[in-house]
Amino acid sequence: MELVEWELLERRAAAFEFQEQEARTAPLPGEPEPVNPVQEVGDCLKLVRDLLTPLLPYLPGIYTDEVVAELAGKVVPVMDKYGLSVEGVGDLFGPELSLAVTVLPLAYVTYKVHGQYKAALDAERTVDMPKPQAQAAPVAVAPVRAMVAVRDTGGQLSMQGA
């Protein structure tokens, strides 16, 4: 009988410890709710997907919101195992990430359009240029004056045979 009572006491103590831990981790009134790590990882993955979409337009078809949510659910336990966290990344780098998501795709599209513009200009210029004519083979020209052999005599030049 004593063993059963002891187990009951241990279970009650564990339940009280759990309730105390829950009370300690619960947000106070006016304090923001804790960040759901699965949602935070999912948001980061969606951000990367949306950022890479101008480069790789097929990504949204592969990484749908459902796939990203499932992937985030699988990634969070691994991150917890190795002590990694993305908690608060959105709050910490929110303006920078927003700027990057806006500017980087625009910069890439501008770069691609400029390349097409330059290619169109080059194509327009090459159309107006006449086609090069076939050039005749160069004709060997005989020297106007024959070269006279010269011998070095230590600083003074003298003509040979003269």
Coordinates of C-alpha atoms in Angstrom, one line a residue:
M1 CA 0.0 0.0 0.0
E2 CA 2.8 2.3 0.8
L3 CA 4.3 1.9 -2.7
V4 CA 1.1 3.0 -4.4
E5 CA 0.8 6.1 -2.2
W6 CA 4.4 7.0 -2.9
E7 CA 3.8 6.7 -6.7
L8 CA 0.7 8.9 -6.3
L9 CA 2.7 11.5 -4.5
E10 CA 5.4 11.5 -7.2
R11 CA 2.8 11.9 -9.9
R12 CA 1.2 14.8 -8.1
A13 CA 4.6 16.5 -7.6
A14 CA 5.4 16.1 -11.3
A15 CA 2.0 17.5 -12.2
F16 CA 2.6 20.5 -9.9
E17 CA 6.1 21.0 -11.4
F18 CA 4.6 21.0 -14.8
Q19 CA 1.9 23.5 -13.8
E20 CA 4.5 25.7 -12.2
Q21 CA 6.7 25.5 -15.4
E22 CA 3.7 26.4 -17.5
A23 CA 2.9 29.4 -15.3
R24 CA 6.5 30.6 -15.5
T25 CA 6.6 30.3 -19.3
A26 CA 3.2 31.8 -19.9
P27 CA 3.3 35.4 -21.1
L28 CA 2.3 38.1 -18.6
P29 CA -0.7 40.4 -19.5
G30 CA 0.3 42.8 -22.2
E31 CA 3.3 40.7 -23.2
P32 CA 3.4 39.3 -26.7
E33 CA 2.7 35.6 -27.3
P34 CA 5.8 33.4 -27.7
V35 CA 6.8 32.7 -31.3
N36 CA 5.7 29.4 -32.7
P37 CA 9.0 27.9 -34.1
V38 CA 7.2 25.9 -36.8
Q39 CA 5.5 29.1 -38.1
E40 CA 8.8 31.1 -37.9
V41 CA 10.7 28.5 -39.9
G42 CA 7.9 28.3 -42.4
D43 CA 7.9 32.0 -42.8
C44 CA 11.7 32.0 -43.4
L45 CA 11.3 29.2 -46.0
K46 CA 8.5 31.2 -47.7
L47 CA 10.7 34.2 -47.7
V48 CA 13.5 32.3 -49.4
R49 CA 11.1 30.8 -51.9
D50 CA 9.6 34.2 -52.8
L51 CA 13.1 35.8 -53.0
L52 CA 14.3 33.1 -55.4
T53 CA 11.2 33.1 -57.6
P54 CA 12.4 35.7 -60.1
L55 CA 15.6 33.6 -60.6
L56 CA 13.8 30.2 -60.6
P57 CA 10.2 30.7 -61.6
Y58 CA 9.3 27.0 -61.0
L59 CA 9.9 27.1 -57.2
P60 CA 6.3 28.1 -56.2
G61 CA 5.0 25.1 -58.0
I62 CA 7.3 22.8 -56.0
Y63 CA 7.4 24.5 -52.6
T64 CA 3.7 25.2 -52.1
D65 CA 2.5 26.5 -48.7
E66 CA 1.5 23.0 -47.7
V67 CA 4.9 21.6 -48.6
V68 CA 6.7 24.5 -46.7
A69 CA 4.5 23.9 -43.6
E70 CA 5.3 20.2 -43.6
L71 CA 9.0 20.9 -44.2
A72 CA 9.0 23.4 -41.3
G73 CA 7.4 20.8 -39.0
K74 CA 10.2 18.4 -39.9
V75 CA 13.0 20.9 -39.6
V76 CA 12.1 22.3 -36.1
P77 CA 12.8 19.1 -34.2
V78 CA 16.2 18.8 -35.9
M79 CA 17.0 22.4 -35.1
D80 CA 16.0 21.8 -31.4
K81 CA 18.2 18.8 -31.3
Y82 CA 21.3 20.9 -32.3
G83 CA 20.3 24.0 -30.4
L84 CA 19.5 26.2 -33.4
S85 CA 16.7 28.7 -33.3
V86 CA 15.2 31.2 -35.7
E87 CA 13.1 32.8 -33.0
G88 CA 12.7 36.5 -33.5
V89 CA 14.4 36.6 -36.9
G90 CA 11.4 38.4 -38.4
D91 CA 11.4 40.9 -35.6
L92 CA 15.1 41.4 -35.6
F93 CA 15.7 41.7 -39.3
G94 CA 12.2 42.6 -40.5
P95 CA 12.9 45.9 -42.2
E96 CA 16.1 44.5 -43.8
L97 CA 14.4 41.4 -45.0
S98 CA 11.5 43.4 -46.4
L99 CA 13.9 45.7 -48.3
A100 CA 15.9 42.7 -49.6
V101 CA 12.7 41.0 -50.8
T102 CA 11.7 44.1 -52.6
V103 CA 15.0 45.3 -54.1
L104 CA 16.8 42.1 -55.0
P105 CA 14.1 40.7 -57.4
L106 CA 13.8 44.2 -59.0
A107 CA 17.6 44.4 -59.4
Y108 CA 17.7 41.0 -61.1
V109 CA 14.8 41.8 -63.4
T110 CA 16.4 45.2 -64.3
Y111 CA 19.7 43.4 -65.0
K112 CA 18.0 40.9 -67.3
V113 CA 15.9 43.6 -69.1
H114 CA 19.1 45.7 -69.6
G115 CA 20.8 42.7 -71.1
Q116 CA 18.0 42.2 -73.6
Y117 CA 18.0 46.0 -74.4
K118 CA 21.7 45.9 -75.1
A119 CA 21.3 42.8 -77.3
A120 CA 18.5 44.5 -79.3
L121 CA 20.7 47.5 -79.8
D122 CA 23.6 45.4 -81.0
A123 CA 21.3 43.5 -83.3
E124 CA 20.0 46.7 -84.7
R125 CA 23.5 48.0 -85.4
T126 CA 24.7 44.8 -87.1
V127 CA 21.8 44.9 -89.5
D128 CA 22.8 48.3 -90.8
M129 CA 26.5 47.4 -91.3
P130 CA 27.5 46.2 -94.8
K131 CA 28.6 42.7 -95.0
P132 CA 32.4 42.4 -95.2
Q133 CA 33.7 41.8 -98.8
A134 CA 36.0 38.9 -99.4
Q135 CA 39.5 40.3 -99.3
A136 CA 42.0 39.4 -102.0
A137 CA 45.2 37.6 -101.0
P138 CA 48.0 40.1 -100.1
V139 CA 50.5 40.7 -102.9
A140 CA 54.2 40.3 -102.1
V141 CA 55.9 43.6 -102.7
A142 CA 59.6 43.6 -103.7
P143 CA 61.8 46.0 -101.6
V144 CA 62.5 49.3 -103.3
R145 CA 66.2 49.2 -102.5
A146 CA 68.3 46.1 -101.9
M147 CA 69.8 45.8 -98.4
V148 CA 73.6 46.2 -98.3
A149 CA 75.4 43.9 -95.9
V150 CA 77.0 45.8 -93.0
R151 CA 79.8 44.6 -90.8
D152 CA 80.3 45.6 -87.2
T153 CA 83.8 47.1 -86.7
G154 CA 83.6 47.9 -83.0
G155 CA 81.4 51.0 -83.0
Q156 CA 82.0 52.2 -86.5
L157 CA 79.9 50.9 -89.3
S158 CA 81.5 50.3 -92.6
M159 CA 79.9 48.9 -95.8
Q160 CA 81.1 45.6 -97.0
G161 CA 82.3 45.4 -100.5
A162 CA 82.8 49.1 -100.8

